[in-house]
Structures are given as C-alpha cells and as structure tokens.
Amino acid sequence: MAFKVGLLGLGTVGTGTAQILLDPAQRHPLVKDLEITKVGVRSLDKPRDVDLPQAVFTTDLDAIVTDPDIDIVVEVMGGLEPARSLMLKAIENGKHVVTANKAAIALYSDEIFTAAEKAGVYVLLEAAVGGGIPVIEPLKQSLCSNRITRISGIINGTTNYILTRMKDEGGAFDDILADAQALGYAEADPTADVDGLDAADKIAILASLAFGGRVDRTAVYSEGIRNIAAEDIAYADNLGFVIKLLAVAKRQTTDAGEQLELRVHPTLVPNAHPLSNVNGVYNAIFVEGDPVGQVMFYGPGAGAGPTASAVVADILNIAALLQVERGTAQRADGTPLLDPLLACTHQTDCAIAPIESTETRFYVRLLTQDQPGVIGFVGTCFGEHGVSLASVVQTNRQGDSVEIAVVTHNVQEGKFRQALEKLTAQDSVNDIASVIRVL
Ligand code: NAP
Ligand code: HSE
C-alpha cells in the first residue's frame, strides 16, 4: 500500500527529505511505502541533487494541494505566503500536512490548527523546532503527564554556530554568517536568525505545546546577537561564562495570577550549566517539569539531513495512522492492525556481533619487570597482532615491578585479546592489572 506524498519545495530540507524517501534500505519498513508523486518548485530548470523523474516537478503548487491522489502534503518551501494559503488549501482538501515552517506556524497556528481540526487531518511540525532533535513529539506525548515549569533552549543553529566560532577563533561575524548560509543552516534572509526572530518563533511554538494554550507570537520579547562583541565573549570567558542566544519560556505565578514569560536574548550561561557546552549548529532544549525534573534534548539544530530526519518521522507518523485506518477493514484474519510506530518491532531476528568482532580502543595497565627494553617488547608484541599503540606511559614502581599504561588505537577485540595472552605468558610481564575500553 503506497502513500502518496506531495512536496512543496525542494531546497535544503526538501532535498534531504526526498533523499531519505528514495533510499529506504535499513530504515523503518514503512519508508518504502512512501511515494513522492509531485514536487512544487519555483524553477523547473535548476539542477537537483535527487533522482526524481522530471514529470513530478511542477510550478503549479495549487495542483499539489488539491490533487485527489495525494495523501500527505509536505510544506518545506518556507516563508509566510503562499505557504500559509497552501497549507490551508491542503487541509481543506483533506490532506494531512507536515511542515518545517516555524515562522508560519508561530504566526498562524490558531488558523491552521482550527482548520485541521475541522477537516479531521493532522498538521505535524517536528522539524520546525530543533532541526533533527525530537522535541515536539516528546512535549506532546512522552512528557504529557508533567506540569512543565520552564523551557530554556539554544534553538537557533545559525547564531549558535556564529557565537561558537567567534569564541573559538575570534572570526569576523560576516564571514562566519556566510559559512552558515553555505552550509544550509541560515534562513533565506538570515535577519530572522541573527536578530532572534527565528528563535522567538520556535519558543512560541514550544511554549504553546508545553503550557497548553495559544501563544501570541508578537508578544515574545527578542534580542539578537548583532551587538555581541569579541570583547564581551572574552570577558564572559574570564568570568566563567559563555554567551549563548537563549530562548526562555517560563510559568510565572504572581498575586495577579499566572502568566508566561517568553523571551529570546543573548545570555551569559555559567560554564557548569549543560547548555554551555552546546556548540556549533547543535541545539539543546532544557525542559523542567513536575515530576520528571530536568530533561535535556540535544542534537543538530539545522541542516538538510537532520531536518529531513524530523520531516520524514512526521510523514511516517501519518502513514502509520493511514495504514491502520485503511488496513483494519482489509485485515483477513480479524486481528486488529496496530500502529506500526507505536508497536515494538519484533518480526525478525537481529544478528548480534560477538564481542571479539567489535572494534574499540583499549587502555591497559601492565606490571612488568624493571628491565631494559620492556617497553619496546610490549610495543612489539602488540604490533605483531596488529594492535597499534596511541600512547605508552611508564609510571610508578610497585615493589619489584614497574607500571606501564598503554592506550591502543582502534582494534578488533579478538586481535587485542591474542596480544594480551601472548604478553601474559612472558616472564617479564608480572600482571595485566587492568583493561578498560576507551570511547
Ligand atoms: P530553501 O533551501 O530556500 O528551499 C525552498 C524551496 O521552496 C525551494 O525548492 C524553492 O524552489 C521552493 N519555493 C519557495 N518559494 C516558492 C514558491 N513561491 N513557489 C514555488 N516554490 C517555491 O529553504 P529550506 O532551507 O529548505 O527551508 C524550508 C523550510 O524549512 C523553511 O520554512 C525553513 O524555515 C525550514 N527549516 C529549515 C532548516 C534548515 O536547516 N535549512 C531547518 C529547519 C527548518 P526552487 O528550488 O525552485 O528555488
Ligand atoms: N535557520 C534555522 C537555524 C534553521 O539556524 O536554526 C533551523 O530551524
């Protein structure tokens, strides 16, 4: 049973999405049931990085959202219009919608979700916040028993990439921004990234899910990173902080009642805080809830592959629902057809590799006799078994023995064990005191 997918846009995210759908091997079995039947673009002549027949391309995006054969419309074109109107038209035509468009969702969520409820279709948006990080579904599902008190996050990849490189290399703002654009992280107009507006869109969406209500995007306070100077980064470093563009949504209870604090601004984050180590294009969302405590979601926050990972997860969620809907009536033996993403996969046996075949690095502490040439001998013995050494340190004496600590390069465990056996059998080796695998 194939589910037909129409893509609105084949840029950074659309291309990543198509690449996953066209290469289903070793992914969830449902991926092979997804078929891209139409792709809406601005230019039909542009060279594309995907192997799709020319016939699927069109500049008539209306024809995609009204196509009776299409089950799922994937909006990865960006911008407010015509993205908003096309999503609404797709919904009106009974299509489920997957979108990565945080700007349109933050501003028009009420209109879009109201229309979707009325039409009985889903609008899924995992890719809209945090790129490849699953955070929307966890807030909707896995954490739904919690009372969320606060969300603080680094939720713009471009600005985190710029701030990280400014700190590490002291590079020029404009050059680093150009790199972020070339890598596909920045928006078509990077103002939204640099001025904190993209992060404001995303925190509005997260707050709405976490606190269970409509959030007025225009009420989110935002400051960007344009005024952060190299001197500020250096002073912050001296004081034990790192500067990050943080988005915060917090429940505030006062005598006047309950309200939400919603803000995006550069923030000095203490070096000891988990968010201080989120670097480059990585994002992280730190959620505090009752009773779960603190949970952090971390991963690549932008770019073709990570964002497409989230888009395709949403497409699969919808395909799974459709499969149940359509399959129940068709099931011959009368047993209920379960949602293939909710049910655990158990149909086939996975072949498990024996530990001898695994490859890792090893740390070994040996006690040897205090003789000339012992270190050379240890190195030769490992070398004869194909174990290359990254470092060898001779440390303390212990009685008659000297202690040698060795770290290997990556080696197959079987070969490493043979080398150890050979070493253990030598008179000059008194003891293999410890063996620990190295990450
Ligand atoms: P992009 O590279 O600029 O691609 C946009 C695509 O949409 C292009 O294929 C373009 O056609 C098509 N398009 C745009 N306007 C159109 C119109 N009016 N008519 C027909 N086709 C149109 O954008 P992107 O980076 O993939 O971003 C897409 C969405 O994902 C945005 O909402 C963005 O905020 C969101 N997002 C992006 C990332 C990321 O890392 N890039 C991460 C998360 C979310 P042509 O190819 O013919 O120009
Ligand atoms: N421009 C956005 C960013 C893309 O840099 O985070 C991901 O939403």
GROMACS .gro file of C-alpha atoms and ligand atoms in nm:
model
  495
    1MET     CA    1   0.000   0.000   0.000
    2ALA     CA    2   0.171   0.321  -0.111
    3PHE     CA    3   0.109   0.658   0.049
    4LYS     CA    4   0.142   0.946  -0.190
    5VAL     CA    5   0.346   1.246  -0.085
    6GLY     CA    6   0.348   1.590  -0.244
    7LEU     CA    7   0.643   1.814  -0.164
    8LEU     CA    8   0.607   2.193  -0.164
    9GLY     CA    9   0.972   2.292  -0.207
   10LEU     CA   10   1.289   2.105  -0.291
   11GLY     CA   11   1.557   2.324  -0.133
   12THR     CA   12   1.780   2.227   0.161
   13VAL     CA   13   1.512   2.047   0.363
   14GLY     CA   14   1.306   1.920   0.069
   15THR     CA   15   1.612   1.765  -0.092
   16GLY     CA   16   1.713   1.596   0.236
   17THR     CA   17   1.357   1.464   0.270
   18ALA     CA   18   1.346   1.326  -0.086
   19GLN     CA   19   1.686   1.162  -0.038
   20ILE     CA   20   1.556   0.966   0.262
   21LEU     CA   21   1.234   0.864   0.088
   22LEU     CA   22   1.425   0.746  -0.221
   23ASP     CA   23   1.665   0.534  -0.016
   24PRO     CA   24   1.455   0.317   0.218
   25ALA     CA   25   1.707   0.038   0.291
   26GLN     CA   26   1.764  -0.026   0.665
   27ARG     CA   27   1.508   0.237   0.767
   28HIS     CA   28   1.159   0.172   0.905
   29PRO     CA   29   0.977  -0.066   0.663
   30LEU     CA   30   0.705   0.194   0.613
   31VAL     CA   31   0.952   0.424   0.430
   32LYS     CA   32   0.936   0.205   0.121
   33ASP     CA   33   0.559   0.261   0.107
   34LEU     CA   34   0.602   0.637   0.064
   35GLU     CA   35   0.598   0.765  -0.290
   36ILE     CA   36   0.677   1.121  -0.399
   37THR     CA   37   0.430   1.193  -0.672
   38LYS     CA   38   0.463   1.572  -0.710
   39VAL     CA   39   0.723   1.833  -0.621
   40GLY     CA   40   0.645   2.204  -0.633
   41VAL     CA   41   0.933   2.440  -0.704
   42ARG     CA   42   0.993   2.791  -0.834
   43SER     CA   43   1.230   2.695  -1.113
   44LEU     CA   44   1.199   2.384  -1.330
   45ASP     CA   45   1.548   2.431  -1.476
   46LYS     CA   46   1.750   2.424  -1.155
   47PRO     CA   47   1.980   2.121  -1.122
   48ARG     CA   48   1.859   1.899  -0.835
   49ASP     CA   49   2.051   1.661  -0.610
   50VAL     CA   50   1.781   1.393  -0.618
   51ASP     CA   51   1.694   1.124  -0.865
   52LEU     CA   52   1.330   1.212  -0.935
   53PRO     CA   53   1.168   1.198  -1.279
   54GLN     CA   54   1.123   1.540  -1.441
   55ALA     CA   55   0.749   1.465  -1.471
   56VAL     CA   56   0.693   1.503  -1.094
   57PHE     CA   57   0.814   1.865  -1.094
   58THR     CA   58   0.569   2.148  -1.125
   59THR     CA   59   0.548   2.520  -1.057
   60ASP     CA   60   0.174   2.485  -1.001
   61LEU     CA   61   0.167   2.434  -0.624
   62ASP     CA   62  -0.211   2.458  -0.614
   63ALA     CA   63  -0.226   2.142  -0.822
   64ILE     CA   64  -0.038   1.959  -0.545
   65VAL     CA   65  -0.257   2.062  -0.254
   66THR     CA   66  -0.575   1.982  -0.449
   67ASP     CA   67  -0.453   1.658  -0.611
   68PRO     CA   68  -0.705   1.389  -0.504
   69ASP     CA   69  -0.434   1.120  -0.516
   70ILE     CA   70  -0.202   1.288  -0.267
   71ASP     CA   71  -0.233   1.177   0.099
   72ILE     CA   72   0.032   1.392   0.266
   73VAL     CA   73   0.146   1.743   0.172
   74VAL     CA   74   0.494   1.833   0.296
   75GLU     CA   75   0.547   2.208   0.315
   76VAL     CA   76   0.920   2.279   0.303
   77MET     CA   77   0.913   2.595   0.093
   78GLY     CA   78   0.930   2.842   0.384
   79GLY     CA   79   0.802   3.198   0.414
   80LEU     CA   80   0.460   3.314   0.525
   81GLU     CA   81   0.279   3.333   0.192
   82PRO     CA   82   0.195   3.137  -0.015
   83ALA     CA   83   0.296   2.869   0.243
   84ARG     CA   84   0.005   2.959   0.474
   85SER     CA   85  -0.259   2.959   0.199
   86LEU     CA   86  -0.126   2.636   0.050
   87MET     CA   87  -0.132   2.458   0.387
   88LEU     CA   88  -0.488   2.578   0.445
   89LYS     CA   89  -0.592   2.462   0.099
   90ALA     CA   90  -0.428   2.122   0.153
   91ILE     CA   91  -0.620   2.087   0.481
   92GLU     CA   92  -0.943   2.193   0.315
   93ASN     CA   93  -0.881   1.919   0.059
   94GLY     CA   94  -0.845   1.656   0.333
   95LYS     CA   95  -0.466   1.625   0.320
   96HIS     CA   96  -0.253   1.571   0.626
   97VAL     CA   97   0.025   1.829   0.639
   98VAL     CA   98   0.386   1.808   0.754
   99THR     CA   99   0.572   2.135   0.783
  100ALA     CA  100   0.914   2.267   0.890
  101ASN     CA  101   0.789   2.624   0.874
  102LYS     CA  102   0.817   2.770   1.224
  103ALA     CA  103   0.750   3.125   1.103
  104ALA     CA  104   0.412   3.034   0.953
  105ILE     CA  105   0.316   2.805   1.242
  106ALA     CA  106   0.417   3.056   1.512
  107LEU     CA  107   0.206   3.325   1.348
  108TYR     CA  108  -0.090   3.130   1.209
  109SER     CA  109  -0.113   2.823   1.433
  110ASP     CA  110  -0.462   2.908   1.553
  111GLU     CA  111  -0.600   2.942   1.200
  112ILE     CA  112  -0.413   2.634   1.072
  113PHE     CA  113  -0.492   2.403   1.366
  114THR     CA  114  -0.856   2.513   1.374
  115ALA     CA  115  -0.890   2.431   1.004
  116ALA     CA  116  -0.713   2.096   1.057
  117GLU     CA  117  -0.945   2.000   1.343
  118LYS     CA  118  -1.246   2.089   1.134
  119ALA     CA  119  -1.119   1.879   0.842
  120GLY     CA  120  -1.007   1.588   1.064
  121VAL     CA  121  -0.645   1.596   0.946
  122TYR     CA  122  -0.313   1.632   1.124
  123VAL     CA  123  -0.055   1.909   1.090
  124LEU     CA  124   0.278   1.783   1.223
  125LEU     CA  125   0.578   2.008   1.277
  126GLU     CA  126   0.864   1.821   1.443
  127ALA     CA  127   1.118   1.985   1.208
  128ALA     CA  128   1.001   2.334   1.297
  129VAL     CA  129   1.196   2.340   1.625
  130GLY     CA  130   1.542   2.199   1.688
  131GLY     CA  131   1.607   2.052   1.340
  132GLY     CA  132   1.683   1.684   1.398
  133ILE     CA  133   1.606   1.690   1.771
  134PRO     CA  134   1.281   1.519   1.867
  135VAL     CA  135   1.122   1.773   2.100
  136ILE     CA  136   0.772   1.843   1.965
  137GLU     CA  137   0.651   1.482   1.997
  138PRO     CA  138   0.812   1.439   2.343
  139LEU     CA  139   0.633   1.753   2.462
  140LYS     CA  140   0.304   1.633   2.311
  141GLN     CA  141   0.338   1.271   2.421
  142SER     CA  142   0.627   1.142   2.633
  143LEU     CA  143   0.617   1.431   2.882
  144CYS     CA  144   0.242   1.481   2.878
  145SER     CA  145   0.196   1.367   3.239
  146ASN     CA  146   0.411   1.656   3.361
  147ARG     CA  147   0.337   2.007   3.472
  148ILE     CA  148   0.602   2.195   3.273
  149THR     CA  149   0.752   2.488   3.464
  150ARG     CA  150   1.022   2.615   3.233
  151ILE     CA  151   1.189   2.563   2.896
  152SER     CA  152   1.526   2.715   2.818
  153GLY     CA  153   1.692   2.641   2.491
  154ILE     CA  154   1.951   2.714   2.232
  155ILE     CA  155   1.715   2.683   1.937
  156ASN     CA  156   1.884   2.863   1.653
  157GLY     CA  157   2.167   2.677   1.482
  158THR     CA  158   2.298   2.973   1.282
  159THR     CA  159   2.355   3.201   1.581
  160ASN     CA  160   2.499   2.921   1.792
  161TYR     CA  161   2.736   2.838   1.505
  162ILE     CA  162   2.839   3.207   1.482
  163LEU     CA  163   2.884   3.254   1.859
  164THR     CA  164   3.082   2.930   1.889
  165ARG     CA  165   3.320   3.024   1.609
  166MET     CA  166   3.356   3.380   1.741
  167LYS     CA  167   3.458   3.232   2.077
  168ASP     CA  168   3.688   2.962   1.937
  169GLU     CA  169   3.854   3.151   1.654
  170GLY     CA  170   3.763   3.515   1.705
  171GLY     CA  171   3.647   3.515   1.338
  172ALA     CA  172   3.458   3.800   1.174
  173PHE     CA  173   3.078   3.792   1.210
  174ASP     CA  174   3.001   3.837   0.837
  175ASP     CA  175   3.242   3.562   0.722
  176ILE     CA  176   3.102   3.313   0.969
  177LEU     CA  177   2.745   3.400   0.874
  178ALA     CA  178   2.834   3.337   0.507
  179ASP     CA  179   2.962   2.991   0.607
  180ALA     CA  180   2.637   2.919   0.793
  181GLN     CA  181   2.443   3.016   0.479
  182ALA     CA  182   2.661   2.795   0.259
  183LEU     CA  183   2.601   2.503   0.496
  184GLY     CA  184   2.224   2.548   0.461
  185TYR     CA  185   2.169   2.646   0.828
  186ALA     CA  186   2.059   3.006   0.784
  187GLU     CA  187   1.719   3.117   0.656
  188ALA     CA  188   1.694   3.262   0.303
  189ASP     CA  189   1.702   3.600   0.476
  190PRO     CA  190   1.935   3.549   0.775
  191THR     CA  191   1.792   3.851   0.958
  192ALA     CA  192   1.545   3.620   1.128
  193ASP     CA  193   1.831   3.411   1.266
  194VAL     CA  194   2.066   3.689   1.367
  195ASP     CA  195   1.802   3.911   1.527
  196GLY     CA  196   1.646   3.635   1.736
  197LEU     CA  197   1.319   3.623   1.542
  198ASP     CA  198   1.360   3.260   1.435
  199ALA     CA  199   1.425   3.158   1.796
  200ALA     CA  200   1.121   3.365   1.900
  201ASP     CA  201   0.903   3.171   1.651
  202LYS     CA  202   1.033   2.846   1.796
  203ILE     CA  203   0.989   2.934   2.163
  204ALA     CA  204   0.632   3.048   2.087
  205ILE     CA  205   0.563   2.701   1.943
  206LEU     CA  206   0.731   2.518   2.232
  207ALA     CA  207   0.551   2.730   2.491
  208SER     CA  208   0.217   2.667   2.330
  209LEU     CA  209   0.274   2.290   2.346
  210ALA     CA  210   0.428   2.289   2.692
  211PHE     CA  211   0.177   2.519   2.857
  212GLY     CA  212  -0.124   2.404   2.658
  213GLY     CA  213  -0.262   2.725   2.509
  214ARG     CA  214  -0.242   2.974   2.226
  215VAL     CA  215   0.064   3.196   2.233
  216ASP     CA  216   0.070   3.536   2.068
  217ARG     CA  217   0.395   3.531   1.869
  218THR     CA  218   0.409   3.911   1.859
  219ALA     CA  219   0.430   3.919   2.239
  220VAL     CA  220   0.761   3.729   2.251
  221TYR     CA  221   1.045   3.961   2.353
  222SER     CA  222   1.353   3.916   2.132
  223GLU     CA  223   1.706   4.050   2.106
  224GLY     CA  224   1.962   3.913   1.859
  225ILE     CA  225   2.337   3.874   1.857
  226ARG     CA  226   2.444   4.164   1.634
  227ASN     CA  227   2.579   4.366   1.925
  228ILE     CA  228   2.786   4.089   2.080
  229ALA     CA  229   3.148   4.198   2.052
  230ALA     CA  230   3.462   3.987   2.072
  231GLU     CA  231   3.539   4.172   2.399
  232ASP     CA  232   3.212   4.053   2.556
  233ILE     CA  233   3.291   3.694   2.463
  234ALA     CA  234   3.642   3.726   2.611
  235TYR     CA  235   3.520   3.890   2.937
  236ALA     CA  236   3.247   3.630   2.975
  237ASP     CA  237   3.508   3.358   2.932
  238ASN     CA  238   3.727   3.515   3.203
  239LEU     CA  239   3.434   3.527   3.439
  240GLY     CA  240   3.343   3.160   3.381
  241PHE     CA  241   3.055   3.206   3.138
  242VAL     CA  242   2.982   3.151   2.773
  243ILE     CA  243   2.748   3.375   2.570
  244LYS     CA  244   2.455   3.191   2.411
  245LEU     CA  245   2.137   3.309   2.241
  246LEU     CA  246   1.885   3.162   2.483
  247ALA     CA  247   1.511   3.128   2.441
  248VAL     CA  248   1.314   3.101   2.763
  249ALA     CA  249   0.953   3.016   2.835
  250LYS     CA  250   0.859   3.011   3.199
  251ARG     CA  251   0.545   2.985   3.404
  252GLN     CA  252   0.525   3.288   3.634
  253THR     CA  253   0.281   3.284   3.923
  254THR     CA  254   0.213   3.617   4.092
  255ASP     CA  255  -0.065   3.755   4.311
  256ALA     CA  256  -0.224   3.879   3.991
  257GLY     CA  257  -0.244   3.526   3.856
  258GLU     CA  258  -0.048   3.311   3.618
  259GLN     CA  259   0.133   3.431   3.310
  260LEU     CA  260   0.409   3.321   3.077
  261GLU     CA  261   0.750   3.477   3.050
  262LEU     CA  262   0.862   3.447   2.685
  263ARG     CA  263   1.197   3.589   2.580
  264VAL     CA  264   1.494   3.544   2.348
  265HIS     CA  265   1.823   3.723   2.416
  266PRO     CA  266   2.197   3.672   2.443
  267THR     CA  267   2.270   3.528   2.788
  268LEU     CA  268   2.579   3.459   2.994
  269VAL     CA  269   2.549   3.089   3.069
  270PRO     CA  270   2.768   2.957   3.353
  271ASN     CA  271   3.031   2.707   3.232
  272ALA     CA  272   2.885   2.444   3.464
  273HIS     CA  273   2.538   2.458   3.304
  274PRO     CA  274   2.469   2.180   3.048
  275LEU     CA  275   2.367   2.442   2.787
  276SER     CA  276   2.716   2.598   2.797
  277ASN     CA  277   2.862   2.300   2.608
  278VAL     CA  278   2.615   2.309   2.321
  279ASN     CA  279   2.830   2.429   2.033
  280GLY     CA  280   2.824   2.489   1.658
  281VAL     CA  281   2.499   2.410   1.481
  282TYR     CA  282   2.389   2.196   1.775
  283ASN     CA  283   2.077   2.294   1.965
  284ALA     CA  284   1.952   2.186   2.303
  285ILE     CA  285   1.622   2.227   2.482
  286PHE     CA  286   1.626   2.206   2.859
  287VAL     CA  287   1.282   2.120   2.994
  288GLU     CA  288   1.189   2.140   3.361
  289GLY     CA  289   0.873   1.966   3.473
  290ASP     CA  290   0.694   1.817   3.768
  291PRO     CA  291   0.754   1.534   3.844
  292VAL     CA  292   1.015   1.449   3.580
  293GLY     CA  293   1.271   1.709   3.690
  294GLN     CA  294   1.517   1.826   3.427
  295VAL     CA  295   1.534   1.672   3.079
  296MET     CA  296   1.763   1.793   2.802
  297PHE     CA  297   1.710   1.729   2.430
  298TYR     CA  298   2.029   1.774   2.230
  299GLY     CA  299   2.125   1.736   1.865
  300PRO     CA  300   2.188   1.905   1.531
  301GLY     CA  301   1.953   2.203   1.508
  302ALA     CA  302   1.964   2.274   1.135
  303GLY     CA  303   2.085   2.144   0.801
  304ALA     CA  304   1.944   1.916   0.533
  305GLY     CA  305   1.987   1.570   0.689
  306PRO     CA  306   1.887   1.643   1.050
  307THR     CA  307   1.583   1.850   0.950
  308ALA     CA  308   1.476   1.591   0.694
  309SER     CA  309   1.504   1.325   0.963
  310ALA     CA  310   1.232   1.508   1.158
  311VAL     CA  311   1.019   1.574   0.848
  312VAL     CA  312   1.023   1.208   0.749
  313ALA     CA  313   0.939   1.100   1.105
  314ASP     CA  314   0.623   1.311   1.080
  315ILE     CA  315   0.540   1.167   0.737
  316LEU     CA  316   0.580   0.818   0.883
  317ASN     CA  317   0.357   0.902   1.177
  318ILE     CA  318   0.082   0.998   0.937
  319ALA     CA  319   0.143   0.699   0.709
  320ALA     CA  320   0.119   0.471   1.013
  321LEU     CA  321  -0.218   0.620   1.106
  322LEU     CA  322  -0.340   0.587   0.749
  323GLN     CA  323  -0.223   0.228   0.738
  324VAL     CA  324  -0.427   0.147   1.048
  325GLU     CA  325  -0.728   0.335   0.915
  326ARG     CA  326  -0.715   0.165   0.577
  327GLY     CA  327  -0.585  -0.171   0.696
  328THR     CA  328  -0.843  -0.250   0.964
  329ALA     CA  329  -1.117  -0.307   0.713
  330GLN     CA  330  -0.892  -0.519   0.492
  331ARG     CA  331  -0.738  -0.746   0.755
  332ALA     CA  332  -0.832  -1.101   0.665
  333ASP     CA  333  -0.785  -1.286   0.998
  334GLY     CA  334  -0.986  -1.036   1.203
  335THR     CA  335  -0.699  -0.938   1.436
  336PRO     CA  336  -0.656  -0.567   1.485
  337LEU     CA  337  -0.382  -0.396   1.286
  338LEU     CA  338  -0.165  -0.199   1.528
  339ASP     CA  339   0.002   0.133   1.460
  340PRO     CA  340   0.342   0.021   1.326
  341LEU     CA  341   0.524   0.305   1.501
  342LEU     CA  342   0.360   0.255   1.841
  343ALA     CA  343   0.403  -0.124   1.838
  344CYS     CA  344   0.755  -0.253   1.904
  345THR     CA  345   0.936  -0.414   1.610
  346HIS     CA  346   0.983  -0.785   1.674
  347GLN     CA  347   0.917  -0.965   1.345
  348THR     CA  348   1.275  -1.061   1.256
  349ASP     CA  349   1.585  -1.170   1.449
  350CYS     CA  350   1.875  -0.927   1.452
  351ALA     CA  351   2.214  -1.095   1.409
  352ILE     CA  352   2.426  -0.998   1.714
  353ALA     CA  353   2.800  -0.950   1.665
  354PRO     CA  354   3.027  -1.147   1.903
  355ILE     CA  355   3.236  -0.927   2.133
  356GLU     CA  356   3.558  -1.049   1.960
  357SER     CA  357   3.446  -0.879   1.639
  358THR     CA  358   3.385  -0.537   1.793
  359GLU     CA  359   3.635  -0.259   1.737
  360THR     CA  360   3.734  -0.018   2.009
  361ARG     CA  361   4.036   0.140   2.173
  362PHE     CA  362   4.178  -0.010   2.492
  363TYR     CA  363   4.359   0.119   2.797
  364VAL     CA  364   4.585  -0.145   2.958
  365ARG     CA  365   4.782  -0.117   3.281
  366LEU     CA  366   5.063  -0.374   3.299
  367LEU     CA  367   5.305  -0.456   3.577
  368THR     CA  368   5.636  -0.565   3.428
  369GLN     CA  369   5.984  -0.643   3.549
  370ASP     CA  370   6.216  -0.345   3.564
  371GLN     CA  371   6.439  -0.446   3.272
  372PRO     CA  372   6.580  -0.255   2.979
  373GLY     CA  373   6.373  -0.297   2.662
  374VAL     CA  374   6.047  -0.391   2.833
  375ILE     CA  375   5.851  -0.105   2.677
  376GLY     CA  376   5.989  -0.197   2.333
  377PHE     CA  377   5.893  -0.555   2.389
  378VAL     CA  378   5.535  -0.464   2.488
  379GLY     CA  379   5.505  -0.248   2.174
  380THR     CA  380   5.639  -0.525   1.951
  381CYS     CA  381   5.408  -0.785   2.100
  382PHE     CA  382   5.102  -0.566   2.037
  383GLY     CA  383   5.233  -0.477   1.689
  384GLU     CA  384   5.271  -0.844   1.590
  385HIS     CA  385   4.896  -0.884   1.649
  386GLY     CA  386   4.802  -0.576   1.450
  387VAL     CA  387   4.743  -0.362   1.762
  388SER     CA  388   4.878  -0.013   1.710
  389LEU     CA  389   4.954   0.197   2.019
  390ALA     CA  390   4.841   0.558   2.060
  391SER     CA  391   5.042   0.618   2.379
  392VAL     CA  392   5.266   0.439   2.628
  393VAL     CA  393   5.349   0.582   2.969
  394GLN     CA  394   5.571   0.430   3.233
  395THR     CA  395   5.454   0.541   3.574
  396ASN     CA  396   5.522   0.425   3.930
  397ARG     CA  397   5.728   0.141   4.068
  398GLN     CA  398   5.530  -0.116   4.265
  399GLY     CA  399   5.770  -0.335   4.461
  400ASP     CA  400   5.982  -0.516   4.201
  401SER     CA  401   5.755  -0.414   3.914
  402VAL     CA  402   5.716  -0.103   3.705
  403GLU     CA  403   5.377   0.009   3.589
  404ILE     CA  404   5.315   0.074   3.220
  405ALA     CA  405   4.991   0.230   3.093
  406VAL     CA  406   4.911   0.181   2.725
  407VAL     CA  407   4.629   0.322   2.510
  408THR     CA  408   4.575   0.149   2.175
  409HIS     CA  409   4.426   0.278   1.854
  410ASN     CA  410   4.103   0.115   1.733
  411VAL     CA  411   4.149  -0.261   1.716
  412GLN     CA  412   3.933  -0.568   1.680
  413GLU     CA  413   3.882  -0.715   2.027
  414GLY     CA  414   3.982  -1.067   1.914
  415LYS     CA  415   4.327  -0.950   1.798
  416PHE     CA  416   4.374  -0.745   2.112
  417ARG     CA  417   4.295  -1.046   2.333
  418GLN     CA  418   4.550  -1.260   2.144
  419ALA     CA  419   4.816  -0.994   2.205
  420LEU     CA  420   4.726  -0.985   2.576
  421GLU     CA  421   4.752  -1.364   2.603
  422LYS     CA  422   5.097  -1.354   2.449
  423LEU     CA  423   5.203  -1.078   2.688
  424THR     CA  424   5.064  -1.262   2.993
  425ALA     CA  425   5.275  -1.567   2.904
  426GLN     CA  426   5.600  -1.365   2.912
  427ASP     CA  427   5.825  -1.386   3.218
  428SER     CA  428   5.892  -1.014   3.204
  429VAL     CA  429   5.520  -0.935   3.245
  430ASN     CA  430   5.415  -0.982   3.608
  431ASP     CA  431   5.049  -0.886   3.577
  432ILE     CA  432   4.788  -0.729   3.350
  433ALA     CA  433   4.643  -0.511   3.626
  434SER     CA  434   4.355  -0.364   3.427
  435VAL     CA  435   4.197  -0.347   3.085
  436ILE     CA  436   3.936  -0.078   3.014
  437ARG     CA  437   3.779   0.008   2.680
  438VAL     CA  438   3.823   0.367   2.560
  439LEU     CA  439   3.541   0.558   2.388
  440NAP     P1  440   1.525   2.668   0.066
  440NAP     O1  441   1.652   2.594   0.057
  440NAP     O2  442   1.524   2.813   0.036
  440NAP     O3  443   1.419   2.593  -0.028
  440NAP     C1  444   1.293   2.644  -0.057
  440NAP     C2  445   1.229   2.559  -0.165
  440NAP     O4  446   1.096   2.601  -0.185
  440NAP     C3  447   1.298   2.568  -0.300
  440NAP     O5  448   1.297   2.444  -0.364
  440NAP     C4  449   1.212   2.668  -0.378
  440NAP     O6  450   1.209   2.641  -0.518
  440NAP     C5  451   1.076   2.640  -0.320
  440NAP     N1  452   0.991   2.760  -0.318
  440NAP     C6  453   0.999   2.864  -0.233
  440NAP     N2  454   0.902   2.952  -0.260
  440NAP     C7  455   0.833   2.904  -0.364
  440NAP     C8  456   0.721   2.946  -0.438
  440NAP     N3  457   0.661   3.062  -0.411
  440NAP     N4  458   0.675   2.869  -0.536
  440NAP     C9  459   0.734   2.751  -0.567
  440NAP     N5  460   0.840   2.703  -0.499
  440NAP    C10  461   0.887   2.779  -0.400
  440NAP     O7  462   1.462   2.654   0.213
  440NAP     P2  463   1.497   2.545   0.325
  440NAP     O8  464   1.621   2.585   0.396
  440NAP     O9  465   1.485   2.409   0.270
  440NAP    O10  466   1.379   2.572   0.431
  440NAP    C11  467   1.248   2.527   0.406
  440NAP    C12  468   1.167   2.542   0.534
  440NAP    O11  469   1.225   2.462   0.634
  440NAP    C13  470   1.162   2.684   0.591
  440NAP    O12  471   1.037   2.704   0.649
  440NAP    C14  472   1.271   2.683   0.698
  440NAP    O13  473   1.248   2.776   0.800
  440NAP    C15  474   1.253   2.541   0.750
  440NAP     N6  475   1.370   2.485   0.816
  440NAP    C16  476   1.492   2.491   0.755
  440NAP    C17  477   1.600   2.432   0.818
  440NAP    C18  478   1.737   2.435   0.755
  440NAP    O14  479   1.833   2.390   0.819
  440NAP     N7  480   1.753   2.481   0.632
  440NAP    C19  481   1.585   2.369   0.941
  440NAP    C20  482   1.458   2.364   1.000
  440NAP    C21  483   1.351   2.422   0.935
  440NAP     P3  484   1.342   2.649  -0.608
  440NAP    O15  485   1.428   2.533  -0.566
  440NAP    O16  486   1.294   2.634  -0.749
  440NAP    O17  487   1.404   2.780  -0.577
  441HSE     N1  488   1.779   2.889   1.035
  441HSE     C1  489   1.745   2.795   1.135
  441HSE     C2  490   1.859   2.782   1.233
  441HSE     C3  491   1.716   2.662   1.070
  441HSE     O1  492   1.970   2.830   1.204
  441HSE     O2  493   1.838   2.727   1.341
  441HSE     C4  494   1.663   2.561   1.166
  441HSE     O3  495   1.535   2.594   1.211
   0.00000   0.00000   0.00000
